[in-house]
């Protein structure tokens, strides 16, 4: 049975237009679902009063025939997006009770189009993590469990709250951000659709910065169509972000259902890792077969520098983070710990306000940028990044339309299972996604199947710059072939 | 390359993060694990390769040198832990 919370955004949009229900009813149903699912820890702040007020305003607009493209649709917002007069923390103690007097460009566009904010979603602290376990609000629980097991699994990260809330039917869609895989990996872990747009497609203004040359905002939704609807509102040129690109935003939804006949799909041989689970391998072949059946042509391609993307990322991203996070000084906003002088004040504030993973990355970033190491580490990593991007350019120059890969090297794992002693164990989660950020390309993760334990697995499609439309067309083919997956409710 | 305890303390100070003596060995281990992981970049031939400075080929946008914002001192100070009038308060900097 389709209930108010199990509908897609496209279905809800039609229902609202036909006056089958109101946004207020839709919003109340989601607020009730959120309350009943607090054990998932997906929301770090619920904003029911604001949600109802926004829903009523949307209903009034719908009644007057002035509905925007997202009128009355209840969404969750990752706590990395600054929301005016609503606490925004990046899930870090150092931001404390920061209440922005401004609104991020991406969220302001969602509200412009009539969407309703249900609350702020959990994420890894400053988006640094692949399991949502580094959040100062504690881990998020994945609505998916292994068959016959009660073990709590992570939803992936850093957009773990977004993925968990969308999968558990707590919101119809969510904003998320992706620096090395933070949209696509959690989407794969929760059987949701996640889109990391081309660098420059969405404005970064008002999003808490992690690594500015890699960060991009994008949607997590339950279908490719819903993701397309959300991206159209989120994307667009913004003079306040100098890296935001001034090209028109297409109607992404029109790409859903478009033929993929004749498209050349690259299968990169370097993504076939030693020791990769047979299930991932099988899923990948199945995905390729579905695209072939839809008329696409499969070609083996080579991206020779793939294995260097993750180590290069772990120089570039911490370097940029150490610079971006210098602003948390205990003086202008957020937490302050006292010191005998201003240097001690900084040191004590940052020691107590940053969690272990953030401290580690800021320190490694400081080291690779420091005198004597800058050339050996940072400049070398940026040169390797040029080579990674060139691999993709060579591939696209040969007429390849998009590239198909697995989204993650495994299904969701247990809370507390990874990265205890060696941080690199956790970093390997992003092995298939991080190349895309390094090259600034668009990527989509689409649910494609389940493993033997009943956990969702996803496939990733990588596109040419600003060709998100092709990714939506191809993603839709996979969605139609694989079907949709909903977590059985236990919470 | 790997870091010793003295280097860990120096990096922490550069990053303005206080570390206790007890934390140093643990941090040293983690930082060395990361440095060991990135070590494989040394096998890539990067001769004649330009370091990436912009991931999308675009010219940096410039705007007219005019005031577009301002008179929001209250907003700017709203989240500060300690203020007086329109100033941030810090411990004494100049003796």
Coordinates of C-alpha atoms in Angstrom, one line a residue:
Chain A
X1 CA 0.0 0.0 0.0
X2 CA 1.3 3.4 -0.8
X3 CA 1.2 5.6 2.2
X4 CA 2.1 9.3 2.5
X5 CA 5.6 8.5 3.5
X6 CA 6.3 5.7 0.9
X7 CA 5.5 7.8 -2.1
X8 CA 8.2 9.1 -4.4
X9 CA 8.6 12.9 -4.9
X10 CA 7.1 12.6 -8.4
X11 CA 4.0 10.8 -6.9
X12 CA 3.6 13.3 -4.1
X13 CA 3.9 16.2 -6.6
X14 CA 1.0 14.7 -8.6
X15 CA -1.0 14.0 -5.5
X16 CA -0.6 17.6 -4.2
X17 CA -1.5 19.0 -7.6
X18 CA -4.7 16.9 -7.7
X19 CA -5.5 17.9 -4.1
X20 CA -5.5 14.3 -3.0
X21 CA -3.8 15.5 0.2
X22 CA -2.2 18.6 1.4
X23 CA 1.5 19.4 2.1
X24 CA 0.5 19.8 5.8
X25 CA -0.8 16.2 5.8
X26 CA 2.3 15.0 4.0
X27 CA 4.6 16.9 6.3
X28 CA 2.8 15.7 9.5
X29 CA 3.1 12.1 8.3
X30 CA 6.9 12.6 7.9
X31 CA 7.3 14.3 11.3
X32 CA 5.5 11.4 12.9
X33 CA 7.8 8.9 11.0
X34 CA 10.8 10.9 12.3
X35 CA 9.6 10.8 15.8
X36 CA 9.1 7.0 15.6
X37 CA 12.6 6.5 14.1
X38 CA 14.7 8.5 16.6
X39 CA 16.7 5.3 17.3
X40 CA 18.2 5.6 13.9
X41 CA 19.8 8.9 14.9
X42 CA 19.4 10.3 11.4
X43 CA 18.2 13.7 12.4
X44 CA 20.3 15.9 14.7
X45 CA 17.7 18.6 14.8
X46 CA 14.0 18.3 14.0
X47 CA 12.3 21.6 13.0
X48 CA 8.5 20.6 13.2
X49 CA 7.2 24.2 13.7
X50 CA 9.1 25.5 10.7
X51 CA 8.1 22.5 8.6
X52 CA 4.4 23.0 9.3
X53 CA 4.6 26.7 8.6
X54 CA 6.4 26.0 5.3
X55 CA 3.9 23.3 4.4
X56 CA 1.0 25.7 5.0
X57 CA 2.7 28.3 2.9
X58 CA 3.1 25.7 0.1
X59 CA -0.5 24.6 0.4
X60 CA -1.6 28.3 0.0
X61 CA 0.6 28.6 -3.2
X62 CA -0.8 25.3 -4.6
X63 CA -4.3 26.6 -4.0
X64 CA -3.5 29.8 -5.9
X65 CA -2.0 27.8 -8.7
X66 CA 1.5 29.2 -8.0
X67 CA 3.2 26.0 -7.0
X68 CA 6.9 25.8 -7.6
X69 CA 8.5 22.6 -8.8
X70 CA 9.0 21.3 -5.2
X71 CA 5.9 22.8 -3.6
X72 CA 5.1 21.1 -0.4
X73 CA 7.7 18.3 -0.6
X74 CA 9.3 17.5 2.8
X75 CA 13.1 17.2 2.7
X76 CA 15.9 16.7 5.1
X77 CA 19.0 18.9 5.1
X78 CA 22.5 17.7 5.8
X79 CA 23.8 19.6 8.8
X80 CA 26.7 20.9 6.6
X81 CA 24.3 23.4 4.9
X82 CA 23.9 26.7 6.7
X83 CA 20.2 27.3 7.4
X84 CA 19.2 30.7 8.5
X85 CA 18.2 30.9 12.2
X86 CA 18.4 27.1 12.4
X87 CA 21.4 25.6 14.3
X88 CA 24.1 24.3 11.9
X89 CA 27.0 22.3 13.3
X90 CA 28.6 20.1 10.7
X91 CA 28.2 17.6 13.5
X92 CA 31.3 19.1 15.2
X93 CA 31.5 20.2 18.8
X94 CA 33.6 23.1 17.7
X95 CA 30.6 24.8 16.0
X96 CA 28.6 24.3 19.2
X97 CA 25.3 26.1 18.9
X98 CA 26.2 28.0 15.7
X99 CA 23.1 29.7 14.3
X100 CA 23.8 31.1 10.8
X101 CA 22.3 34.5 10.0
X102 CA 22.3 33.4 6.3
X103 CA 21.1 30.6 4.1
X104 CA 23.2 28.4 1.8
X105 CA 22.5 29.0 -1.9
X106 CA 21.5 25.3 -2.5
X107 CA 18.9 25.3 0.3
X108 CA 17.6 28.8 -0.6
X109 CA 16.9 27.4 -4.1
X110 CA 14.9 24.5 -2.6
X111 CA 12.8 26.9 -0.5
X112 CA 12.4 29.1 -3.5
X113 CA 10.9 26.1 -5.3
X114 CA 8.5 25.4 -2.4
X115 CA 10.2 22.6 -0.5
X116 CA 9.6 22.0 3.2
X117 CA 12.4 21.6 5.7
X118 CA 11.9 18.8 8.2
X119 CA 15.1 19.2 10.1
X120 CA 18.9 18.8 9.9
X121 CA 20.6 15.5 9.2
X122 CA 23.5 13.7 10.8
X123 CA 26.8 13.4 9.1
X124 CA 30.5 12.6 9.8
X125 CA 32.1 15.6 11.5
X126 CA 33.0 18.1 8.8
X127 CA 32.0 15.4 6.3
X128 CA 35.2 13.5 7.2
X129 CA 34.3 9.8 7.3
X130 CA 32.8 6.9 5.5
X131 CA 30.5 5.5 8.2
X132 CA 28.9 8.5 10.0
X133 CA 30.7 7.4 13.1
X134 CA 32.8 10.5 13.5
X135 CA 29.7 12.7 14.2
X136 CA 29.7 14.5 17.6
X137 CA 26.0 13.4 17.8
X138 CA 27.0 9.7 17.5
X139 CA 26.6 7.2 14.7
X140 CA 23.6 6.8 12.5
X141 CA 22.0 3.4 12.1
X142 CA 21.3 2.0 8.7
X143 CA 17.6 0.9 8.3
X144 CA 19.0 -2.2 6.5
X145 CA 20.1 -5.2 8.6
X146 CA 21.7 -8.5 7.6
X147 CA 19.0 -11.2 7.3
X148 CA 18.3 -12.8 10.6
X149 CA 20.6 -10.4 12.5
X150 CA 20.1 -7.5 14.8
X151 CA 23.6 -6.1 14.4
X152 CA 23.5 -2.3 13.9
X153 CA 25.1 -1.4 10.5
X154 CA 26.4 1.9 9.4
X155 CA 24.6 3.8 6.6
X156 CA 28.0 4.9 5.2
X157 CA 29.2 8.4 5.2
X158 CA 29.6 11.2 5.3
X159 CA 26.0 11.8 4.3
X160 CA 24.8 8.9 6.5
X161 CA 21.9 10.8 8.0
X162 CA 20.7 11.8 4.6
X163 CA 20.9 8.2 3.3
X164 CA 19.4 6.6 6.3
X165 CA 16.5 9.1 6.5
X166 CA 15.6 8.7 2.8
X167 CA 15.8 4.9 3.0
X168 CA 13.7 4.7 6.2
X169 CA 11.0 6.9 4.6
X170 CA 11.6 9.8 7.1
X171 CA 11.9 12.4 4.3
X172 CA 11.2 12.3 0.6
X173 CA 14.7 13.3 -0.4
X174 CA 17.7 15.0 1.2
X175 CA 20.6 17.3 0.5
X176 CA 24.0 15.7 0.8
X177 CA 27.6 16.6 -0.1
X178 CA 30.4 14.5 -1.7
X179 CA 34.1 15.2 -1.4
X180 CA 35.4 11.6 -1.9
X181 CA 32.2 9.5 -2.1
X182 CA 30.1 11.0 0.7
X183 CA 26.9 10.9 -1.4
X184 CA 27.4 7.8 -3.5
X185 CA 28.8 5.4 -0.9
X186 CA 25.9 6.0 1.6
X187 CA 23.4 5.8 -1.2
X188 CA 24.9 2.3 -2.2
X189 CA 24.7 1.2 1.5
X190 CA 21.0 2.1 1.8
X191 CA 19.5 1.3 -1.6
X192 CA 19.0 4.9 -2.4
X193 CA 20.0 7.0 -5.4
X194 CA 22.8 9.5 -4.9
X195 CA 24.2 12.1 -7.4
X196 CA 27.5 13.9 -7.1
X197 CA 27.2 16.5 -9.8
X198 CA 30.1 18.0 -11.9
X199 CA 32.3 20.3 -9.8
X200 CA 30.8 23.8 -10.3
X201 CA 27.3 22.6 -11.0
X202 CA 25.9 23.4 -7.5
X203 CA 27.0 26.5 -5.5
X204 CA 29.2 25.7 -2.5
X205 CA 28.2 29.0 -0.8
X206 CA 26.9 28.5 2.7
X207 CA 28.1 24.9 2.9
X208 CA 30.6 24.2 5.6
X209 CA 33.9 23.8 3.7
X210 CA 36.0 20.6 3.9
X211 CA 38.1 20.4 0.7
X212 CA 37.1 23.2 -1.5
X213 CA 38.4 21.8 -4.8
X214 CA 36.5 18.5 -4.3
X215 CA 33.3 19.4 -2.4
X216 CA 30.0 19.2 -4.3
X217 CA 26.5 19.2 -3.1
X218 CA 23.9 16.8 -4.6
X219 CA 20.7 15.0 -3.8
X220 CA 19.9 11.6 -2.2
X221 CA 16.5 10.2 -3.2
X222 CA 14.6 7.0 -3.6
X223 CA 14.5 7.0 -7.4
X224 CA 16.6 8.4 -10.3
X225 CA 13.6 10.5 -11.3
X226 CA 13.4 12.0 -7.8
X227 CA 17.1 12.7 -7.8
X228 CA 16.7 14.5 -11.1
X229 CA 13.8 16.6 -9.8
X230 CA 15.9 17.6 -6.8
X231 CA 19.1 18.4 -8.7
X232 CA 17.3 20.8 -11.0
X233 CA 16.4 22.9 -8.0
X234 CA 19.8 22.6 -6.3
X235 CA 22.0 23.4 -9.4
X236 CA 22.6 26.7 -11.0
X237 CA 25.0 29.6 -11.2
X238 CA 25.8 31.6 -8.1
X239 CA 28.0 34.7 -8.2
X240 CA 28.9 34.1 -4.6
X241 CA 30.9 31.0 -5.5
X242 CA 33.6 31.8 -8.0
X243 CA 33.9 28.1 -9.0
X244 CA 30.1 27.9 -9.8
X245 CA 29.7 27.5 -13.5
X246 CA 27.4 29.8 -15.5
X247 CA 25.7 27.4 -17.8
X248 CA 21.9 26.7 -17.9
X249 CA 20.4 24.0 -15.8
X250 CA 18.7 21.4 -18.0
X251 CA 15.4 19.7 -17.1
X252 CA 17.1 16.6 -15.7
X253 CA 13.7 14.9 -15.4
X254 CA 13.3 14.9 -19.2
X255 CA 16.3 12.6 -19.4
X256 CA 14.5 9.9 -17.4
X257 CA 13.3 7.3 -19.9
X258 CA 15.4 8.6 -22.8
X259 CA 16.9 5.9 -24.9
X260 CA 20.5 4.9 -24.2
X261 CA 20.7 3.1 -27.5
X262 CA 24.1 3.4 -29.1
X263 CA 25.8 4.9 -26.1
X264 CA 29.3 3.6 -25.5
X265 CA 29.7 2.5 -21.9
X266 CA 33.3 2.0 -20.6
X267 CA 34.1 -0.8 -18.2
X268 CA 37.4 0.2 -16.6
X269 CA 39.7 -2.8 -16.1
X270 CA 41.5 -1.2 -13.2
X271 CA 38.4 -1.3 -11.1
X272 CA 38.6 -5.1 -11.0
X273 CA 40.4 -5.4 -7.7
X274 CA 42.2 -8.4 -6.3
X275 CA 40.1 -10.0 -3.6
X276 CA 36.9 -8.2 -4.7
X277 CA 33.8 -10.1 -3.4
X278 CA 32.3 -12.3 -6.1
X279 CA 28.9 -10.6 -5.5
X280 CA 30.3 -7.2 -6.5
X281 CA 31.8 -8.7 -9.6
X282 CA 28.5 -10.4 -10.4
X283 CA 26.5 -7.2 -9.8
X284 CA 28.8 -5.3 -12.1
X285 CA 28.3 -7.8 -15.0
X286 CA 24.6 -7.8 -14.4
X287 CA 24.6 -4.0 -14.7
X288 CA 26.6 -4.1 -17.9
X289 CA 24.1 -6.7 -19.3
X290 CA 21.1 -4.5 -18.5
X291 CA 22.7 -1.5 -20.3
X292 CA 23.5 -3.8 -23.2
X293 CA 20.0 -5.1 -23.4
X294 CA 18.8 -1.4 -23.5
X295 CA 21.0 -0.9 -26.6
X296 CA 24.2 0.4 -25.2
X297 CA 27.5 -0.8 -26.4
X298 CA 30.1 -2.0 -23.8
X299 CA 33.8 -1.3 -24.3
X300 CA 36.6 -2.2 -22.0
X301 CA 38.6 0.9 -21.1
X302 CA 41.7 1.7 -19.1
X303 CA 42.1 4.3 -16.4
X304 CA 45.8 3.5 -15.6
X305 CA 46.2 5.9 -12.6
X306 CA 43.1 4.7 -10.7
X307 CA 45.1 3.1 -7.8
X308 CA 46.8 6.4 -7.1
X309 CA 43.6 8.4 -6.7
X310 CA 43.0 7.5 -3.1
X311 CA 46.5 8.2 -1.8
X312 CA 46.6 11.5 -3.8
X313 CA 43.2 12.3 -2.2
X314 CA 44.6 11.7 1.2
X315 CA 47.1 14.5 0.6
X316 CA 45.0 17.0 -1.3
X317 CA 41.8 16.7 0.9
X318 CA 43.6 17.0 4.3
X319 CA 45.7 19.9 3.0
X320 CA 42.7 21.8 1.9
X321 CA 40.9 20.9 5.2
X322 CA 43.8 22.1 7.3
X323 CA 43.5 25.5 5.6
X324 CA 39.6 25.6 5.6
X325 CA 39.4 24.6 9.3
X326 CA 41.9 27.2 10.4
X327 CA 38.9 29.5 10.8
X328 CA 37.7 27.6 14.0
X329 CA 39.7 29.6 16.4
X330 CA 37.4 30.0 19.4
X331 CA 37.2 33.8 18.7
X332 CA 34.5 34.5 16.1
X333 CA 32.0 31.7 16.6
X334 CA 31.5 28.3 18.2
X335 CA 33.3 26.7 21.1
X336 CA 35.9 28.5 23.2
X337 CA 38.3 26.9 25.7
X338 CA 40.3 29.4 27.7
X339 CA 44.0 29.7 27.6
X340 CA 46.7 31.9 29.3
X341 CA 47.3 33.7 25.9
X342 CA 45.6 33.7 22.5
X343 CA 47.8 30.8 21.1
X344 CA 46.8 28.6 24.1
X345 CA 43.2 29.6 23.5
X346 CA 43.4 28.4 19.9
X347 CA 45.2 25.2 20.8
X348 CA 42.8 24.3 23.7
X349 CA 39.7 25.2 21.7
X350 CA 40.8 23.1 18.7
X351 CA 41.9 20.2 20.8
X352 CA 38.6 20.0 22.6
X353 CA 36.4 21.0 19.7
X354 CA 37.7 18.7 16.9
X355 CA 37.1 14.9 17.1
X356 CA 39.9 12.4 16.5
X357 CA 39.5 12.0 12.8
X358 CA 39.3 15.7 12.1
X359 CA 42.4 16.4 14.3
X360 CA 44.3 13.6 12.4
X361 CA 43.4 15.1 9.0
X362 CA 44.2 18.7 10.0
X363 CA 47.6 17.5 11.2
X364 CA 48.4 15.5 8.1
X365 CA 47.3 18.4 6.0
X366 CA 49.5 20.8 8.0
X367 CA 52.4 18.4 7.6
X368 CA 52.1 18.0 3.8
X369 CA 51.9 21.8 3.4
X370 CA 54.8 22.5 5.7
X371 CA 58.2 23.8 4.5
X372 CA 60.3 21.1 3.1
X373 CA 57.4 18.7 2.4
X374 CA 55.2 20.8 0.1
X375 CA 56.8 19.7 -3.1
X376 CA 57.3 16.1 -2.2
X377 CA 53.7 15.6 -1.1
X378 CA 51.3 18.3 -2.1
X379 CA 52.7 19.3 -5.5
X380 CA 53.3 15.6 -6.4
X381 CA 49.7 14.8 -5.5
X382 CA 48.4 17.6 -7.6
X383 CA 50.4 16.3 -10.5
X384 CA 49.0 12.8 -10.0
X385 CA 45.6 14.4 -10.0
X386 CA 46.3 15.9 -13.5
X387 CA 47.1 12.4 -14.7
X388 CA 43.9 10.9 -13.1
X389 CA 41.8 13.6 -14.9
X390 CA 43.7 12.9 -18.2
X391 CA 42.8 9.2 -17.9
X392 CA 39.1 10.1 -18.1
X393 CA 39.6 12.7 -20.8
X394 CA 41.4 10.1 -23.0
X395 CA 38.6 7.7 -22.4
X396 CA 35.9 10.2 -23.3
X397 CA 37.9 11.4 -26.3
X398 CA 37.5 7.8 -27.7
X399 CA 33.7 8.3 -27.8
X400 CA 32.9 6.7 -24.4
X401 CA 29.6 8.3 -23.1
X402 CA 29.8 7.1 -19.5
X403 CA 31.7 4.6 -17.3
X404 CA 30.1 1.8 -15.3
X405 CA 31.8 0.7 -12.0
X406 CA 30.7 -0.8 -8.7
X407 CA 29.9 2.0 -6.2
X408 CA 31.6 0.4 -3.2
X409 CA 33.9 -2.5 -2.6
X410 CA 31.5 -4.1 0.0
X411 CA 28.0 -3.8 1.5
X412 CA 27.4 -1.9 4.7
X413 CA 29.4 -3.0 7.7
X414 CA 28.8 -3.0 11.4
X415 CA 29.0 0.0 13.7
X416 CA 32.5 0.0 15.3
X417 CA 33.8 -2.7 12.9
X418 CA 36.3 -0.7 10.8
X419 CA 39.1 1.8 11.1
X420 CA 39.9 1.2 14.8
X421 CA 43.6 0.8 14.6
X422 CA 44.4 1.8 11.0
X423 CA 42.6 4.8 9.6
X424 CA 43.4 3.6 6.0
X425 CA 41.0 0.6 6.4
X426 CA 38.1 3.0 6.5
X427 CA 39.5 5.1 3.7
X428 CA 39.4 2.2 1.3
X429 CA 35.6 2.5 1.2
X430 CA 36.0 5.3 -1.3
X431 CA 38.2 3.5 -3.7
X432 CA 35.7 3.5 -6.5
X433 CA 34.2 7.0 -5.9
X434 CA 37.2 9.2 -5.1
X435 CA 38.6 9.2 -8.7
X436 CA 35.4 11.1 -9.7
X437 CA 36.0 13.9 -7.3
X438 CA 39.7 14.1 -8.2
X439 CA 38.6 14.7 -11.9
X440 CA 35.7 16.9 -11.0
X441 CA 33.3 14.7 -12.9
X442 CA 29.6 13.8 -12.3
X443 CA 28.7 10.4 -10.8
X444 CA 25.6 8.6 -9.8
X445 CA 25.1 5.6 -7.5
X446 CA 22.0 3.5 -8.2
X447 CA 20.7 0.5 -6.2
X448 CA 21.3 -2.6 -8.3
X449 CA 20.9 -5.7 -6.1
X450 CA 21.5 -7.4 -2.8
X451 CA 24.3 -9.5 -1.4
X452 CA 23.9 -13.0 0.1
X453 CA 23.1 -11.4 3.5
X454 CA 20.3 -9.3 2.0
X455 CA 22.2 -6.0 2.1
X456 CA 21.9 -3.5 -0.8
X457 CA 24.6 -3.0 -3.3
X458 CA 25.0 -0.2 -5.8
X459 CA 26.5 0.6 -9.2
X460 CA 28.2 3.8 -10.1
X461 CA 28.0 5.6 -13.4
X462 CA 30.6 8.3 -14.2
X463 CA 29.8 10.9 -16.9
X464 CA 31.4 13.6 -18.9
X465 CA 31.6 17.1 -17.4
X466 CA 28.1 18.6 -17.1
X467 CA 26.5 15.6 -18.7
X468 CA 24.4 14.6 -15.7
X469 CA 21.5 14.0 -18.0
X470 CA 23.1 10.9 -19.5
X471 CA 23.7 9.5 -16.0
X472 CA 20.0 9.9 -15.2
X473 CA 19.0 8.1 -18.4
X474 CA 21.4 5.2 -17.7
X475 CA 20.5 5.2 -14.0
X476 CA 16.9 4.8 -14.9
X477 CA 17.7 1.7 -17.1
X478 CA 19.4 0.1 -14.1
X479 CA 16.6 1.0 -11.8
X480 CA 14.0 -0.4 -14.1
X481 CA 16.0 -3.6 -14.5
X482 CA 16.9 -4.1 -10.8
X483 CA 13.7 -2.9 -9.3
X484 CA 13.4 -0.8 -6.1
X485 CA 14.5 -2.0 -2.6
X486 CA 12.8 -1.0 0.6
X487 CA 14.2 -1.8 4.1
X488 CA 11.8 -3.9 6.1
X489 CA 10.7 -1.7 9.1
X490 CA 12.0 -2.9 12.5
X491 CA 12.5 0.4 14.4
Chain B
X1 CA 58.9 9.1 5.1
X2 CA 57.8 8.9 8.7
X3 CA 57.4 11.3 11.6
X4 CA 59.0 11.1 15.1
X5 CA 57.5 12.3 18.3
X6 CA 59.2 15.7 18.1
X7 CA 57.7 16.2 14.6
X8 CA 54.2 15.2 15.8
X9 CA 54.4 17.9 18.5
X10 CA 55.7 20.4 16.0
X11 CA 52.9 19.7 13.5
X12 CA 50.3 19.9 16.3
X13 CA 51.6 23.3 17.3
X14 CA 51.6 24.5 13.7
X15 CA 48.0 23.2 13.4
X16 CA 47.2 25.0 16.7
X17 CA 45.9 21.8 18.3
X18 CA 47.0 21.0 21.9
X19 CA 48.3 17.5 22.4
X20 CA 49.2 15.8 25.6
X21 CA 52.3 13.6 26.0
X22 CA 50.0 10.6 26.3
X23 CA 48.5 11.3 22.9
X24 CA 51.7 11.6 21.0
X25 CA 52.6 7.9 20.4
X26 CA 49.0 7.2 19.2
X27 CA 49.0 10.1 16.8
X28 CA 52.5 9.2 15.6
X29 CA 51.2 5.7 14.7
X30 CA 48.2 7.1 12.8
X31 CA 50.1 9.7 10.9
X32 CA 52.7 7.2 9.9
X33 CA 50.0 4.8 8.7
X34 CA 48.7 7.6 6.5
X35 CA 52.2 8.5 5.2
X36 CA 53.0 4.9 4.5
X37 CA 49.7 4.7 2.4
X38 CA 50.5 7.8 0.3
X39 CA 54.1 6.6 -0.2
X40 CA 53.0 4.7 -3.3
X41 CA 52.7 8.1 -5.2
X42 CA 56.5 8.1 -5.4
X43 CA 56.3 5.4 -8.0
X44 CA 54.3 7.6 -10.5
X45 CA 56.3 9.3 -13.2
X46 CA 55.3 12.9 -13.0
X47 CA 58.0 14.4 -15.2
X48 CA 56.7 17.3 -17.2
X49 CA 53.2 17.0 -15.6
X50 CA 51.6 20.3 -14.5
X51 CA 50.1 20.2 -11.0
X52 CA 46.4 20.7 -11.1
X53 CA 45.2 24.1 -10.0
X54 CA 41.6 24.0 -11.3
X55 CA 39.5 20.9 -11.9
X56 CA 37.3 22.6 -14.4
X57 CA 38.8 24.7 -17.2
X58 CA 37.5 28.1 -16.4
X59 CA 38.9 31.5 -16.0
X60 CA 38.7 33.0 -12.5
X61 CA 35.7 35.2 -12.3
X62 CA 36.3 38.7 -11.1
X63 CA 33.7 41.1 -9.8
X64 CA 33.7 44.9 -9.8
X65 CA 35.6 46.3 -6.8
X66 CA 32.5 47.8 -5.1
X67 CA 30.9 47.3 -1.7
X68 CA 28.1 44.8 -2.1
X69 CA 27.5 44.0 1.6
X70 CA 27.9 45.5 5.0
X71 CA 26.4 47.1 8.1
X72 CA 25.8 43.6 9.5
X73 CA 28.1 43.9 12.6
X74 CA 25.4 42.5 14.9
X75 CA 25.0 39.4 12.6
X76 CA 28.8 38.8 12.5
X77 CA 29.1 39.0 16.3
X78 CA 26.0 37.0 17.0
X79 CA 27.7 33.7 17.4
X80 CA 30.9 34.9 19.1
X81 CA 31.8 33.4 22.5
X82 CA 32.9 36.8 23.9
X83 CA 32.3 40.3 22.6
X84 CA 32.2 43.9 23.8
X85 CA 30.4 46.5 21.7
X86 CA 31.3 45.6 18.1
X87 CA 34.6 43.8 19.0
X88 CA 35.6 40.2 19.5
X89 CA 37.3 39.7 22.9
X90 CA 40.5 37.7 23.2
X91 CA 43.1 37.3 25.9
X92 CA 45.7 40.1 26.0
X93 CA 47.9 39.8 22.9
X94 CA 50.4 42.7 23.5
X95 CA 52.2 43.0 26.8

